[in-house]
Amino acid sequence: MIMVLGIAFSILTAACWATSPLFLKRGMKELNFYEINAIRSIGFLAASFFIALASGPYALAWHSGYLVLFSVFVNILICNIVGDTLYFLAIRDLGISRSVAITSSYPLVVTALSYFWLKEEISFHVLAGTALIIAGLICMRGSERAAHTTSRVKRGYLSALMAALCWGLSIPLTKWAISVQGIDPVSLTFWRAAFLVPSSWLLWRFMSRKNTERWLSLRRAHRGDYMSILMSGSVGLALGGYVFALAMNYAPASVATPITASSPFLTAIGAIIFMREHPLASHWAGMALIISGSIAMGV
């Protein structure tokens, strides 16, 4: 029964992570990246608040030192301000399916940092996973004909790689806060959201200070765009992170990781159905290699 719960939570995690980019793409019609991140942060905070409240009011209070709290703030800047902004740019330039697959290469960075900082050993399956991910990235990059490889495609590919770098840098910080400092994952998620809201809105205010038209655009944006972006924050960041923690509690990593790593394939299928994207055969091959490598490194 416990294993069944772990598999169920793993499937739910994959579904959350797969649908979040679809919500994001839907909300990119009239809003820029800074506005998207700011609006999304509200959905993240609201969902995180209710999850923390359901887990126990103690999760809403901070019970550790200021150094750990500062690390949460740094984590937000690296992962959700810089990394996610690059991710939005990649989605716009490359499309959903390719962007999600390329950013799934972040275990490369996690492994390197875990080895040098957390002193974790690198095993054979980690080396094999590294080779698979690199091969997948080559497939994703080299799939365009030279005549059609525009500067926009190149920029999107580079943005996706840089987003993966930022996410990879943030994960060891999260692991350090949970494993070394003993921070409850639910509390950590809530405080990440609490930092993201003022940070993202202050960044939007700074970037829009000389452009009054952005203020009008934010007010005139379609209600459906707002709801899509709010759902992306609630489903992808808050609910996805929470059920992933539950999955890891009820199932071993060797079971949960392959299931949750399938989210890029689910995203690609959703992009085909709802966004009219048509990945090439080499795109599918690249996805398969990157996902296989991520599974090998996570097991």
Short mmCIF file of C-alpha atoms in Angstrom, two decimals:
data_model
loop_
_atom_site.label_atom_id
_atom_site.label_comp_id
_atom_site.label_asym_id
_atom_site.label_seq_id
_atom_site.Cartn_x
_atom_site.Cartn_y
_atom_site.Cartn_z
CA MET A 1 0.00 0.00 0.00
CA ILE A 2 2.84 2.41 0.82
CA MET A 3 4.49 1.72 -2.55
CA VAL A 4 1.17 2.34 -4.32
CA LEU A 5 0.92 5.74 -2.63
CA GLY A 6 4.47 6.55 -3.70
CA ILE A 7 3.71 5.66 -7.32
CA ALA A 8 0.48 7.66 -7.23
CA PHE A 9 2.24 10.74 -5.86
CA SER A 10 5.00 10.32 -8.46
CA ILE A 11 2.44 10.27 -11.28
CA LEU A 12 0.73 13.33 -9.82
CA THR A 13 4.10 15.11 -9.60
CA ALA A 14 4.83 14.38 -13.27
CA ALA A 15 1.38 15.69 -14.21
CA CYS A 16 1.90 18.91 -12.23
CA TRP A 17 5.32 19.55 -13.74
CA ALA A 18 4.06 18.72 -17.23
CA THR A 19 1.03 21.03 -17.18
CA SER A 20 2.78 24.05 -15.65
CA PRO A 21 4.64 25.03 -18.88
CA LEU A 22 1.38 24.75 -20.81
CA PHE A 23 -0.25 27.24 -18.45
CA LEU A 24 2.77 29.52 -18.83
CA LYS A 25 2.65 29.47 -22.63
CA ARG A 26 -1.06 30.26 -22.53
CA GLY A 27 -0.38 33.40 -20.44
CA MET A 28 2.46 34.76 -22.61
CA LYS A 29 0.23 36.46 -25.16
CA GLU A 30 0.26 40.01 -23.79
CA LEU A 31 2.51 39.92 -20.70
CA ASN A 32 6.30 40.12 -20.51
CA PHE A 33 8.54 37.81 -18.48
CA TYR A 34 8.72 40.06 -15.41
CA GLU A 35 4.95 40.38 -15.26
CA ILE A 36 4.54 36.62 -15.68
CA ASN A 37 6.94 35.88 -12.84
CA ALA A 38 5.27 38.43 -10.56
CA ILE A 39 1.76 37.12 -11.19
CA ARG A 40 2.90 33.51 -10.91
CA SER A 41 4.44 34.22 -7.50
CA ILE A 42 0.98 35.03 -6.11
CA GLY A 43 -0.34 31.62 -7.14
CA PHE A 44 2.77 30.02 -5.64
CA LEU A 45 2.33 31.83 -2.32
CA ALA A 46 -1.41 31.19 -2.06
CA ALA A 47 -1.08 27.45 -2.71
CA SER A 48 1.98 27.16 -0.45
CA PHE A 49 0.13 28.92 2.35
CA PHE A 50 -2.81 26.51 2.26
CA ILE A 51 -0.50 23.49 2.03
CA ALA A 52 1.53 24.71 5.01
CA LEU A 53 -1.64 25.48 6.95
CA ALA A 54 -3.00 21.99 6.26
CA SER A 55 0.31 20.44 7.35
CA GLY A 56 0.32 22.37 10.62
CA PRO A 57 0.53 26.06 11.56
CA TYR A 58 4.11 25.50 12.75
CA ALA A 59 5.19 25.34 9.08
CA LEU A 60 4.31 29.03 8.65
CA ALA A 61 6.92 30.14 11.20
CA TRP A 62 10.68 30.19 10.65
CA HIS A 63 12.53 28.02 13.17
CA SER A 64 16.13 28.30 12.00
CA GLY A 65 18.91 30.90 11.87
CA TYR A 66 19.31 33.97 9.69
CA LEU A 67 22.05 32.35 7.60
CA VAL A 68 19.66 29.66 6.41
CA LEU A 69 16.97 32.27 5.80
CA PHE A 70 19.43 34.25 3.68
CA SER A 71 20.24 31.08 1.72
CA VAL A 72 16.52 30.74 0.92
CA PHE A 73 16.56 34.29 -0.45
CA VAL A 74 19.65 33.55 -2.56
CA ASN A 75 17.98 30.36 -3.76
CA ILE A 76 14.96 32.33 -4.94
CA LEU A 77 17.12 34.85 -6.81
CA ILE A 78 19.09 32.14 -8.62
CA CYS A 79 16.27 29.70 -9.33
CA ASN A 80 13.03 31.66 -9.66
CA ILE A 81 14.19 35.14 -10.68
CA VAL A 82 17.14 34.52 -13.00
CA GLY A 83 16.55 30.87 -13.91
CA ASP A 84 12.81 31.09 -14.54
CA THR A 85 13.14 34.31 -16.56
CA LEU A 86 15.60 32.51 -18.85
CA TYR A 87 13.16 29.59 -18.96
CA PHE A 88 10.34 31.89 -20.11
CA LEU A 89 12.61 33.25 -22.84
CA ALA A 90 13.43 29.71 -23.98
CA ILE A 91 9.74 28.77 -24.15
CA ARG A 92 9.03 31.81 -26.29
CA ASP A 93 11.93 31.20 -28.68
CA LEU A 94 12.07 27.39 -28.84
CA GLY A 95 8.58 26.25 -27.90
CA ILE A 96 7.48 24.24 -24.90
CA SER A 97 8.63 20.73 -25.73
CA ARG A 98 12.25 21.57 -26.57
CA SER A 99 12.66 24.05 -23.71
CA VAL A 100 11.40 21.62 -21.10
CA ALA A 101 13.64 18.85 -22.40
CA ILE A 102 16.80 20.98 -22.48
CA THR A 103 16.24 22.44 -19.01
CA SER A 104 15.85 18.88 -17.73
CA SER A 105 19.65 18.62 -18.06
CA TYR A 106 20.08 20.41 -14.70
CA PRO A 107 21.21 17.15 -12.94
CA LEU A 108 24.60 17.74 -14.59
CA VAL A 109 25.10 20.85 -12.46
CA VAL A 110 23.61 19.21 -9.37
CA THR A 111 26.02 16.30 -9.64
CA ALA A 112 29.06 18.55 -10.04
CA LEU A 113 28.12 20.71 -7.04
CA SER A 114 27.18 17.70 -4.91
CA TYR A 115 30.60 16.21 -5.60
CA PHE A 116 32.65 19.33 -4.82
CA TRP A 117 30.46 20.89 -2.07
CA LEU A 118 28.49 18.08 -0.39
CA LYS A 119 31.31 15.53 -0.92
CA GLU A 120 29.03 12.97 -2.55
CA GLU A 121 30.58 10.18 -4.60
CA ILE A 122 30.11 9.88 -8.37
CA SER A 123 29.14 6.36 -9.40
CA PHE A 124 29.13 4.63 -12.77
CA HIS A 125 25.43 5.26 -13.40
CA VAL A 126 26.00 8.99 -12.80
CA LEU A 127 28.74 9.00 -15.44
CA ALA A 128 26.48 7.08 -17.80
CA GLY A 129 23.66 9.54 -17.15
CA THR A 130 26.01 12.43 -17.88
CA ALA A 131 26.91 10.93 -21.25
CA LEU A 132 23.24 10.38 -22.12
CA ILE A 133 22.28 13.95 -21.23
CA ILE A 134 25.11 15.42 -23.29
CA ALA A 135 24.10 13.25 -26.26
CA GLY A 136 20.51 14.42 -25.83
CA LEU A 137 21.54 18.07 -25.80
CA ILE A 138 23.47 17.55 -29.02
CA CYS A 139 20.34 16.05 -30.60
CA MET A 140 18.22 18.98 -29.47
CA ARG A 141 20.75 21.53 -30.72
CA GLY A 142 21.68 19.91 -34.00
CA SER A 143 18.16 19.07 -35.12
CA GLU A 144 17.57 22.28 -37.06
CA ARG A 145 18.73 22.59 -40.66
CA ALA A 146 21.43 25.21 -40.99
CA ALA A 147 19.23 27.44 -43.12
CA HIS A 148 16.56 27.47 -40.46
CA THR A 149 18.83 27.88 -37.42
CA THR A 150 17.94 31.48 -36.67
CA SER A 151 19.44 33.71 -34.02
CA ARG A 152 16.19 33.33 -32.09
CA VAL A 153 16.57 29.54 -31.96
CA LYS A 154 20.19 29.87 -30.84
CA ARG A 155 19.17 32.36 -28.15
CA GLY A 156 16.41 30.06 -26.95
CA TYR A 157 18.76 27.09 -26.76
CA LEU A 158 21.33 29.10 -24.79
CA SER A 159 18.61 30.46 -22.50
CA ALA A 160 17.39 26.93 -21.75
CA LEU A 161 20.93 25.82 -20.91
CA MET A 162 21.47 28.82 -18.62
CA ALA A 163 18.12 28.15 -16.92
CA ALA A 164 19.25 24.56 -16.28
CA LEU A 165 22.48 25.95 -14.80
CA CYS A 166 20.55 28.22 -12.43
CA TRP A 167 18.22 25.41 -11.35
CA GLY A 168 21.17 23.11 -10.86
CA LEU A 169 22.86 25.69 -8.62
CA SER A 170 19.73 26.11 -6.49
CA ILE A 171 19.05 22.42 -5.80
CA PRO A 172 22.15 21.80 -3.64
CA LEU A 173 21.16 24.87 -1.60
CA THR A 174 17.73 23.34 -1.05
CA LYS A 175 19.25 19.97 -0.16
CA TRP A 176 21.64 21.67 2.29
CA ALA A 177 18.73 23.48 3.99
CA ILE A 178 16.68 20.29 4.33
CA SER A 179 19.36 17.65 5.01
CA VAL A 180 21.96 19.62 6.95
CA GLN A 181 19.88 22.33 8.59
CA GLY A 182 16.77 20.21 9.15
CA ILE A 183 14.24 22.59 7.57
CA ASP A 184 10.83 21.04 6.94
CA PRO A 185 10.17 20.89 3.15
CA VAL A 186 6.68 22.37 3.54
CA SER A 187 8.02 25.30 5.56
CA LEU A 188 10.87 25.80 3.10
CA THR A 189 8.43 25.91 0.16
CA PHE A 190 6.25 28.48 1.93
CA TRP A 191 9.19 30.74 2.73
CA ARG A 192 10.51 30.46 -0.80
CA ALA A 193 7.13 31.68 -2.00
CA ALA A 194 7.10 34.44 0.63
CA PHE A 195 10.44 35.71 -0.70
CA LEU A 196 9.49 35.36 -4.34
CA VAL A 197 6.44 37.64 -4.18
CA PRO A 198 8.19 40.88 -3.10
CA SER A 199 11.32 40.04 -5.12
CA SER A 200 9.47 39.48 -8.40
CA TRP A 201 7.18 42.48 -7.98
CA LEU A 202 10.06 44.79 -7.08
CA LEU A 203 11.93 43.57 -10.16
CA TRP A 204 8.86 44.22 -12.32
CA ARG A 205 8.51 47.71 -10.81
CA PHE A 206 12.16 48.49 -11.53
CA MET A 207 12.01 47.22 -15.12
CA SER A 208 8.76 49.13 -15.79
CA ARG A 209 9.74 52.43 -14.19
CA LYS A 210 10.29 54.18 -17.55
CA ASN A 211 7.55 52.42 -19.48
CA THR A 212 4.08 53.49 -18.41
CA GLU A 213 2.57 51.35 -21.15
CA ARG A 214 3.48 48.23 -19.17
CA TRP A 215 1.32 49.43 -16.31
CA LEU A 216 -1.61 49.71 -18.72
CA SER A 217 -0.83 46.33 -20.27
CA LEU A 218 -0.82 44.70 -16.86
CA ARG A 219 -4.24 46.16 -16.09
CA ARG A 220 -5.73 45.33 -19.49
CA ALA A 221 -4.46 41.79 -19.77
CA HIS A 222 -7.08 39.12 -20.36
CA ARG A 223 -8.45 37.45 -17.25
CA GLY A 224 -7.72 34.06 -18.77
CA ASP A 225 -4.02 34.95 -19.01
CA TYR A 226 -3.99 35.85 -15.33
CA MET A 227 -5.66 32.60 -14.37
CA SER A 228 -3.27 30.52 -16.51
CA ILE A 229 -0.20 32.11 -14.90
CA LEU A 230 -1.65 31.79 -11.40
CA MET A 231 -2.37 28.12 -12.09
CA SER A 232 1.20 27.65 -13.27
CA GLY A 233 2.50 28.90 -9.92
CA SER A 234 0.00 26.93 -7.88
CA VAL A 235 0.29 23.65 -9.78
CA GLY A 236 3.92 23.64 -10.88
CA LEU A 237 5.75 25.29 -7.98
CA ALA A 238 3.59 24.66 -4.92
CA LEU A 239 1.56 21.49 -5.52
CA GLY A 240 4.24 19.83 -7.66
CA GLY A 241 6.93 20.41 -5.06
CA TYR A 242 4.72 19.19 -2.24
CA VAL A 243 3.57 15.95 -3.86
CA PHE A 244 7.16 15.26 -4.99
CA ALA A 245 8.24 15.37 -1.35
CA LEU A 246 5.40 12.95 -0.53
CA ALA A 247 6.45 10.65 -3.36
CA MET A 248 9.99 10.48 -2.06
CA ASN A 249 8.64 9.63 1.41
CA TYR A 250 6.52 6.71 0.20
CA ALA A 251 8.64 5.30 -2.63
CA PRO A 252 12.37 4.80 -3.18
CA ALA A 253 14.16 7.15 -5.55
CA SER A 254 14.64 4.29 -8.03
CA VAL A 255 10.84 4.16 -8.43
CA ALA A 256 9.87 7.83 -8.08
CA THR A 257 12.60 9.31 -10.28
CA PRO A 258 11.73 7.54 -13.56
CA ILE A 259 8.04 8.42 -13.15
CA THR A 260 8.57 12.10 -12.34
CA ALA A 261 11.25 12.41 -15.04
CA SER A 262 8.61 11.55 -17.66
CA SER A 263 7.11 15.06 -17.37
CA PRO A 264 8.90 16.43 -20.50
CA PHE A 265 7.26 13.73 -22.62
CA LEU A 266 3.87 14.60 -21.13
CA THR A 267 4.55 18.28 -21.79
CA ALA A 268 5.47 17.54 -25.42
CA ILE A 269 2.22 15.59 -25.89
CA GLY A 270 0.27 18.48 -24.36
CA ALA A 271 2.07 20.94 -26.65
CA ILE A 272 1.10 18.88 -29.68
CA ILE A 273 -2.54 18.70 -28.64
CA PHE A 274 -3.09 22.21 -27.28
CA MET A 275 -0.30 24.39 -28.78
CA ARG A 276 0.02 22.83 -32.24
CA GLU A 277 3.74 22.18 -31.80
CA HIS A 278 5.30 19.42 -33.89
CA PRO A 279 8.63 18.16 -32.51
CA LEU A 280 10.95 16.52 -35.03
CA ALA A 281 12.16 12.93 -34.68
CA SER A 282 15.52 14.24 -33.42
CA HIS A 283 13.68 16.27 -30.76
CA TRP A 284 12.01 13.12 -29.47
CA ALA A 285 15.35 11.32 -29.50
CA GLY A 286 16.96 14.19 -27.57
CA MET A 287 14.15 14.12 -25.02
CA ALA A 288 14.53 10.39 -24.56
CA LEU A 289 18.29 10.67 -24.03
CA ILE A 290 18.04 13.59 -21.57
CA ILE A 291 15.27 11.93 -19.58
CA SER A 292 17.14 8.62 -19.51
CA GLY A 293 20.25 10.42 -18.29
CA SER A 294 18.30 12.25 -15.58
CA ILE A 295 16.82 8.96 -14.43
CA ALA A 296 20.23 7.29 -14.31
CA MET A 297 21.67 10.16 -12.28
CA GLY A 298 18.72 10.28 -9.89
CA VAL A 299 18.52 6.57 -9.09
#
